[in-house]
Amino acid sequence: MAFIFDAGFLCGTSPLGGPPLRFGSLQEISVELDVELVRNRGNMQFGSVPTINNMAMKFIAKTAQISGLALHQLYFGSTPTAGSQGLVRDLVATVPASGPYTLTPAVPNSGTWAQDMGVQYSVSGIFLVPVSSAPAQGQYTVVAGVYTFNAADHGAALTLNFLFTQATGISINQTNPWKGLAPQWQAVLVGQYNGQQIVWNLARCASENLKMLLPLNNFSIPQFQFQAYGDASSAQGSLGQFSYPN
Amino acid sequence: MAQPDRETVYAALQTLLVAALGPSPGSATFQTIQRRLLTITNAVPASAPYLLQVQATERSETKKGVPTVHTFTVNLLAYAYFGDGDAVVPDIVLNGLVTAIENACGPNMATAFQQLGIPVSSVVINGIISYFDMAATSGTWSLARVPVEIVATY
């Protein structure tokens, strides 16, 4: 007999390679074993000889830390590349008092400006309108990170948002592949208390659901759902190894 | 690993604080770190800043048939001495001391939890951090009380 205290340890290993991916800051895991019973009733009211038709072993993990590597290897079977996008958010800038009426906001992390995410007047919150050339008052053009405004907007306080690229981080250009096999990965779930552990080593899992809420004034706790399947070790396959202290 | 008992938990917190914030081998944020409460009237300016670890409460939650979960609350009291002058803003000094305590009690980057290496379930600063100024014959002292909550089973 054993007790389990706390959310335990969960690690996923993708056959694509790379490190075993520990689910960081695990908040909770639920395990659900669904058994679909067939009731062979015959002529009897309650039936007899229950048989199993289908079984499913489902896991839902809530984890506070988000790993892009885990997300993409375990859900999409994708391999990341170096480099990432970032957002410069709510950058306050002022249109020069005299020409040229341009702004070239600094890009952090030695990055490169990538895409405009909008310009607003800081005082009123009204959005300026992007145009391809010759901006009138309330309009602007932006080319390669250089914002150009009309002379009538000189001295205006603005709030800018834009995307940029940087060498740090990882990114995945997610493709839209043909229908087919889901990415499969090994999951190891460990619960413990007082020196005793249960270890569920699941040979082949597939991810089936991800919920991520970004709440106001609180941390996001993504919910990650996966299911265990039999591996290719035999005709029947093996679900995995389940270890207990006694 | 077996679960630690009460004294092991408190001693482990003290060890963490001394290692991170004490004169040796830590960063010397505090000159004196101890588990004995000291009144301001007995505090010595040459030994300041002080960091005192004082047990406050223990809450035991037990459900029938399940081991007890203990929540230990510890007050970490930071004393900083300012003499009689007004050249230094006490809040600025205390802010630095409290931030150092926060960092010392912060999570292990690998596990995302602070478990004192024993392990306990978690160590977190939880509650209201209070600040006081007090006058003593030795001069002006400023205090901060940092409530730390430790969740453990044993």
Coordinates of C-alpha atoms in Angstrom, one line a residue:
Chain A
M1 CA 0.0 0.0 0.0
A2 CA 1.3 3.5 -0.8
F3 CA 0.2 7.0 -0.6
I4 CA 1.0 9.7 -3.1
F5 CA 1.5 13.3 -2.2
D6 CA 1.9 16.2 -4.6
A7 CA 1.6 16.4 -8.3
G8 CA 4.6 14.1 -8.9
F9 CA 6.9 13.9 -12.0
L10 CA 6.0 13.7 -15.6
C11 CA 8.4 13.4 -18.5
G12 CA 7.9 12.9 -22.2
T13 CA 10.5 11.5 -24.6
S14 CA 10.0 11.9 -28.3
P15 CA 11.4 9.4 -30.8
L16 CA 12.4 12.5 -32.9
G17 CA 15.3 12.8 -30.5
G18 CA 16.3 15.6 -28.2
P19 CA 16.2 15.6 -24.5
P20 CA 13.6 14.0 -22.3
L21 CA 11.1 16.7 -21.7
R22 CA 10.1 17.2 -18.1
F23 CA 6.8 18.9 -17.6
G24 CA 7.8 21.9 -15.5
S25 CA 6.0 23.2 -12.4
L26 CA 3.4 20.4 -12.6
Q27 CA 0.3 21.5 -10.8
E28 CA -1.8 18.3 -11.0
I29 CA -2.3 15.2 -13.1
S30 CA -5.4 13.2 -13.5
V31 CA -5.5 9.6 -14.7
E32 CA -8.6 8.1 -16.1
L33 CA -9.1 4.5 -17.1
D34 CA -12.2 4.0 -19.3
V35 CA -13.5 0.5 -19.7
E36 CA -16.3 -0.2 -22.1
L37 CA -18.0 -3.3 -20.8
V38 CA -20.3 -5.4 -22.9
R39 CA -23.2 -6.9 -20.9
N40 CA -24.0 -10.3 -22.2
R41 CA -27.5 -10.6 -20.8
G42 CA -28.9 -13.6 -22.6
N43 CA -32.3 -14.3 -21.1
M44 CA -31.3 -12.9 -17.7
Q45 CA -32.2 -9.4 -16.4
F46 CA -28.8 -8.6 -15.0
G47 CA -26.7 -10.5 -17.5
S48 CA -23.6 -12.4 -16.8
V49 CA -20.0 -12.8 -18.1
P50 CA -19.0 -9.2 -18.6
T51 CA -16.6 -8.7 -21.4
I52 CA -14.4 -5.8 -22.2
N53 CA -14.8 -4.2 -25.6
N54 CA -12.5 -1.2 -25.5
M55 CA -10.3 0.4 -22.9
A56 CA -8.6 3.8 -22.8
M57 CA -6.1 5.3 -20.4
K58 CA -6.3 9.1 -20.5
F59 CA -4.1 11.6 -18.7
I60 CA -4.6 15.3 -18.1
A61 CA -1.7 17.2 -16.8
K62 CA -1.8 20.9 -15.7
T63 CA 1.6 22.5 -15.9
A64 CA 2.5 26.1 -15.2
Q65 CA 5.7 26.2 -17.3
I66 CA 5.4 26.1 -21.0
S67 CA 8.0 24.4 -23.1
G68 CA 7.9 25.1 -26.8
L69 CA 10.0 22.0 -27.4
A70 CA 7.6 19.8 -25.5
L71 CA 4.5 21.3 -27.2
H72 CA 5.7 20.8 -30.7
Q73 CA 7.5 17.5 -30.4
L74 CA 4.7 15.9 -28.4
Y75 CA 1.7 17.4 -30.3
F76 CA 2.9 18.1 -33.8
G77 CA 6.0 15.9 -34.1
S78 CA 7.8 19.0 -35.3
T79 CA 11.5 19.8 -34.9
P80 CA 12.2 23.4 -33.9
T81 CA 14.9 25.7 -35.3
A82 CA 16.9 28.4 -33.6
G83 CA 15.5 31.9 -33.5
S84 CA 12.2 33.3 -32.5
Q85 CA 9.8 36.2 -32.8
G86 CA 9.1 38.8 -30.1
L87 CA 6.7 41.7 -29.6
V88 CA 7.6 45.2 -28.7
R89 CA 4.5 46.2 -26.8
D90 CA 3.2 49.7 -26.1
L91 CA 6.3 51.5 -27.0
V92 CA 5.8 55.2 -26.4
A93 CA 7.4 57.5 -29.0
T94 CA 7.0 61.1 -30.2
V95 CA 6.9 62.2 -33.8
P96 CA 9.7 64.7 -34.3
A97 CA 8.8 68.4 -34.1
S98 CA 10.4 69.0 -37.5
G99 CA 11.0 67.0 -40.6
P100 CA 11.7 64.3 -41.5
Y101 CA 8.7 63.1 -39.6
T102 CA 10.0 59.5 -39.1
L103 CA 10.5 57.2 -36.2
T104 CA 12.8 54.2 -36.2
P105 CA 12.2 52.4 -32.9
A106 CA 15.0 50.4 -31.4
V107 CA 14.6 46.7 -31.8
P108 CA 15.6 44.7 -28.7
N109 CA 18.1 41.8 -28.5
S110 CA 19.9 42.9 -31.7
G111 CA 16.8 41.8 -33.5
T112 CA 15.2 42.8 -36.8
W113 CA 11.9 44.6 -37.2
A114 CA 9.4 42.2 -38.8
Q115 CA 5.8 43.4 -38.8
D116 CA 3.7 46.4 -37.8
M117 CA 1.1 45.6 -35.0
G118 CA -0.5 49.0 -34.9
V119 CA 0.1 52.7 -34.0
Q120 CA -2.2 54.7 -31.7
Y121 CA -2.3 58.2 -30.4
S122 CA -1.2 57.9 -26.8
V123 CA -3.6 60.5 -25.5
S124 CA -6.8 59.5 -27.3
G125 CA -6.1 55.8 -28.0
I126 CA -7.3 56.3 -31.6
F127 CA -5.5 54.1 -34.2
L128 CA -3.6 55.7 -37.0
V129 CA -4.2 54.1 -40.4
P130 CA -1.3 52.5 -42.3
V131 CA -1.1 53.5 -46.0
S132 CA 1.3 52.5 -48.7
S133 CA 2.6 56.1 -49.4
A134 CA 2.1 59.8 -48.7
P135 CA 0.4 59.6 -45.3
A136 CA -2.1 62.3 -44.4
Q137 CA -2.7 63.3 -40.8
G138 CA -3.7 60.2 -38.8
Q139 CA -1.9 58.0 -41.3
Y140 CA 1.5 56.5 -41.5
T141 CA 3.7 54.3 -43.7
V142 CA 6.1 51.7 -42.4
V143 CA 8.9 50.1 -44.3
A144 CA 11.6 47.9 -42.7
G145 CA 10.9 49.4 -39.3
V146 CA 10.9 53.1 -40.4
Y147 CA 7.6 54.8 -39.6
T148 CA 6.8 57.9 -41.6
F149 CA 4.1 60.4 -40.5
N150 CA 2.4 63.5 -41.9
A151 CA 3.8 66.9 -40.8
A152 CA 0.5 67.7 -39.2
D153 CA 1.3 64.9 -36.6
H154 CA 4.5 66.5 -35.5
G155 CA 5.0 66.3 -31.8
A156 CA 2.3 63.7 -31.4
A157 CA 2.8 61.1 -28.6
L158 CA 2.3 57.7 -30.1
T159 CA 2.1 54.1 -28.9
L160 CA 3.7 51.5 -31.2
N161 CA 3.5 47.7 -31.3
F162 CA 5.5 45.6 -33.7
L163 CA 6.9 42.1 -34.1
F164 CA 10.6 41.5 -34.5
T165 CA 12.8 38.5 -35.0
Q166 CA 15.8 37.6 -32.8
A167 CA 18.5 34.9 -32.7
T168 CA 17.5 33.6 -29.3
G169 CA 14.7 31.1 -28.5
I170 CA 13.3 28.5 -30.8
S171 CA 10.6 28.5 -33.4
I172 CA 8.6 26.0 -35.4
N173 CA 7.2 26.6 -38.9
Q174 CA 4.2 24.4 -38.4
T175 CA 3.3 22.7 -41.6
N176 CA -0.1 21.2 -42.6
P177 CA 0.8 17.6 -43.2
W178 CA -1.2 14.8 -44.7
K179 CA -3.5 12.9 -42.4
G180 CA -1.7 10.0 -40.9
L181 CA 0.0 8.7 -37.8
A182 CA -0.1 10.9 -34.7
P183 CA 3.3 11.8 -33.1
Q184 CA 4.0 9.2 -30.5
W185 CA 6.1 9.5 -27.4
Q186 CA 7.0 7.8 -24.2
A187 CA 5.6 9.1 -20.9
V188 CA 6.9 8.5 -17.5
L189 CA 4.7 9.4 -14.6
V190 CA 5.9 9.1 -11.0
G191 CA 4.0 9.7 -7.8
Q192 CA 5.6 9.4 -4.5
Y193 CA 5.4 9.7 -0.7
N194 CA 7.7 8.9 2.1
G195 CA 10.3 7.2 0.0
Q196 CA 7.9 5.0 -1.9
Q197 CA 7.1 5.6 -5.6
I198 CA 4.7 4.4 -8.2
V199 CA 6.2 4.6 -11.7
W200 CA 4.1 4.3 -14.8
N201 CA 6.3 4.0 -17.8
L202 CA 4.1 4.2 -20.9
A203 CA 5.7 3.1 -24.1
R204 CA 3.6 5.0 -26.6
C205 CA 1.4 8.0 -25.9
A206 CA -0.4 10.4 -28.2
S207 CA -1.5 13.9 -27.4
E208 CA -5.1 14.7 -28.0
N209 CA -6.0 18.0 -26.4
L210 CA -4.3 21.2 -25.2
K211 CA -6.2 24.0 -23.4
M212 CA -4.4 27.2 -22.5
L213 CA -6.1 30.2 -20.9
L214 CA -4.3 33.5 -20.5
P215 CA -6.2 35.0 -17.5
L216 CA -6.1 38.6 -16.3
N217 CA -3.9 39.1 -13.3
N218 CA -2.9 35.5 -13.0
F219 CA -0.6 32.8 -14.4
S220 CA -1.6 30.6 -17.3
I221 CA -1.9 26.9 -16.3
P222 CA -2.1 25.0 -19.6
Q223 CA -4.0 21.7 -19.6
F224 CA -2.3 18.9 -21.6
Q225 CA -4.3 15.7 -22.4
F226 CA -2.8 12.5 -23.8
Q227 CA -3.7 8.9 -24.1
A228 CA -1.7 5.6 -23.8
Y229 CA -1.5 3.1 -26.7
G230 CA 0.1 -0.2 -27.1
D231 CA 3.6 -0.2 -28.6
A232 CA 5.0 -2.4 -31.4
S233 CA 6.7 -4.9 -29.1
S234 CA 4.3 -7.7 -30.1
A235 CA 1.2 -8.4 -32.1
Q236 CA -0.8 -7.3 -29.2
G237 CA 1.6 -4.5 -28.1
S238 CA 2.5 -3.5 -24.6
L239 CA 1.0 -0.5 -22.9
G240 CA 4.0 -0.1 -20.7
Q241 CA 5.4 -1.0 -17.3
F242 CA 3.7 -0.1 -14.0
S243 CA 5.8 -0.3 -10.9
Y244 CA 4.6 -0.2 -7.3
P245 CA 6.4 -0.4 -3.9
N246 CA 4.3 -3.5 -3.0
Chain B
M1 CA 13.6 9.6 0.5
A2 CA 11.8 9.6 3.9
Q3 CA 9.8 12.6 5.0
P4 CA 11.6 15.1 7.3
D5 CA 10.4 15.8 10.8
R6 CA 9.5 19.2 12.2
E7 CA 13.0 20.2 13.4
T8 CA 14.6 19.0 10.2
V9 CA 12.4 21.3 8.2
Y10 CA 13.2 24.4 10.4
A11 CA 16.9 23.6 10.4
A12 CA 16.9 23.2 6.6
L13 CA 15.4 26.6 6.2
Q14 CA 18.0 28.1 8.4
T15 CA 20.8 26.4 6.5
L16 CA 19.4 27.8 3.2
L17 CA 19.3 31.3 4.6
V18 CA 22.8 31.1 6.0
A19 CA 24.2 29.7 2.8
A20 CA 22.5 32.3 0.7
L21 CA 22.6 35.4 2.9
G22 CA 25.0 34.9 5.7
P23 CA 28.5 36.3 6.3
S24 CA 30.1 33.0 5.4
P25 CA 29.9 31.5 2.8
G26 CA 27.0 33.6 1.5
S27 CA 26.8 37.1 0.1
A28 CA 27.0 38.8 3.5
T29 CA 23.6 40.4 3.1
F30 CA 23.1 39.9 6.8
Q31 CA 25.8 40.0 9.4
T32 CA 23.8 37.9 11.8
I33 CA 21.4 35.1 11.0
Q34 CA 19.9 33.1 13.9
R35 CA 16.8 31.2 15.1
R36 CA 16.6 33.1 18.4
L37 CA 14.3 36.1 18.7
L38 CA 16.1 39.2 19.6
T39 CA 14.4 42.4 20.8
I40 CA 15.5 45.7 19.3
T41 CA 16.8 46.8 22.7
N42 CA 19.2 43.9 22.7
A43 CA 20.3 44.3 19.1
V44 CA 23.8 45.5 18.5
P45 CA 24.5 47.9 15.6
A46 CA 27.8 46.2 14.8
S47 CA 26.0 42.9 14.2
A48 CA 23.4 44.4 12.0
P49 CA 21.7 43.7 9.6
Y50 CA 20.0 40.8 11.5
L51 CA 17.9 38.0 10.0
L52 CA 15.9 36.2 12.6
Q53 CA 14.0 33.0 11.8
V54 CA 11.1 32.7 14.3
Q55 CA 8.5 29.9 14.3
A56 CA 5.0 31.4 14.2
T57 CA 2.3 28.7 13.6
E58 CA 1.8 25.2 12.4
R59 CA -1.4 24.0 10.8
S60 CA -2.0 20.3 10.6
E61 CA -4.6 19.0 8.2
T62 CA -5.5 15.4 8.5
K63 CA -8.2 13.5 6.7
K64 CA -9.1 10.1 8.2
G65 CA -6.9 7.4 6.9
V66 CA -4.5 9.8 5.1
P67 CA -1.2 11.2 6.4
T68 CA -1.1 14.7 7.9
V69 CA -0.1 17.7 5.8
H70 CA 1.7 20.3 7.9
T71 CA 1.8 23.9 7.0
F72 CA 4.6 25.7 9.0
T73 CA 4.5 29.4 9.1
V74 CA 7.8 31.1 9.9
N75 CA 8.4 34.8 10.4
L76 CA 11.6 36.0 9.0
L77 CA 12.5 39.3 10.7
A78 CA 15.0 41.6 9.1
Y79 CA 16.5 44.3 11.3
A80 CA 18.5 47.1 9.8
Y81 CA 20.3 49.8 11.9
F82 CA 20.4 53.5 10.8
G83 CA 21.9 55.3 13.8
D84 CA 20.7 58.8 14.4
G85 CA 21.3 60.3 11.0
D86 CA 18.9 60.6 8.1
A87 CA 21.4 60.2 5.3
V88 CA 19.9 56.8 4.3
V89 CA 16.2 56.1 3.6
P90 CA 15.5 53.0 5.7
D91 CA 12.9 51.7 3.2
I92 CA 15.5 51.5 0.5
V93 CA 17.8 49.3 2.6
L94 CA 14.9 47.2 3.8
N95 CA 13.7 46.7 0.2
G96 CA 17.1 45.3 -0.7
L97 CA 17.1 42.9 2.3
V98 CA 13.5 41.7 1.6
T99 CA 14.4 41.1 -2.0
A100 CA 17.4 39.1 -1.0
I101 CA 15.2 37.0 1.3
E102 CA 12.7 36.5 -1.6
N103 CA 15.6 35.4 -3.9
A104 CA 16.9 33.0 -1.2
C105 CA 13.5 31.4 -0.7
G106 CA 12.8 31.3 -4.5
P107 CA 12.3 28.2 -6.5
N108 CA 14.9 25.9 -7.8
M109 CA 15.1 26.6 -11.5
A110 CA 15.1 22.9 -12.4
T111 CA 12.1 21.9 -10.5
A112 CA 10.2 25.3 -10.2
F113 CA 9.8 24.6 -6.5
Q114 CA 11.8 25.4 -3.4
Q115 CA 12.0 22.2 -1.4
L116 CA 15.0 22.9 0.9
G117 CA 16.7 19.8 -0.5
I118 CA 15.0 17.6 2.1
P119 CA 12.5 17.7 0.4
V120 CA 9.4 19.5 1.6
S121 CA 6.6 20.1 -0.7
S122 CA 7.1 23.8 -1.0
V123 CA 8.5 26.9 0.6
V124 CA 6.9 30.2 -0.4
I125 CA 6.6 33.7 0.9
N126 CA 2.8 33.9 1.5
G127 CA 1.0 36.7 3.2
I128 CA 1.6 40.4 4.0
I129 CA 5.1 41.7 4.4
S130 CA 5.1 44.3 7.1
Y131 CA 7.6 47.2 7.8
F132 CA 8.2 49.0 11.0
D133 CA 10.5 51.7 12.3
M134 CA 11.6 51.6 15.9
A135 CA 13.7 53.9 18.1
A136 CA 16.1 52.4 20.7
T137 CA 18.8 53.8 22.8
S138 CA 21.3 52.6 20.2
G139 CA 19.5 54.6 17.5
T140 CA 16.9 54.1 14.8
W141 CA 16.1 50.6 13.6
S142 CA 13.9 49.5 10.7
L143 CA 12.2 46.1 10.6
A144 CA 10.6 43.9 8.0
R145 CA 8.5 40.8 8.8
V146 CA 8.4 38.3 5.9
P147 CA 5.9 35.4 6.4
V148 CA 7.2 32.1 5.0
E149 CA 5.0 29.1 4.5
I150 CA 6.4 25.6 4.3
V151 CA 4.2 22.7 3.3
A152 CA 5.4 19.3 4.4
T153 CA 4.3 15.8 5.3
Y154 CA 6.0 13.4 7.7

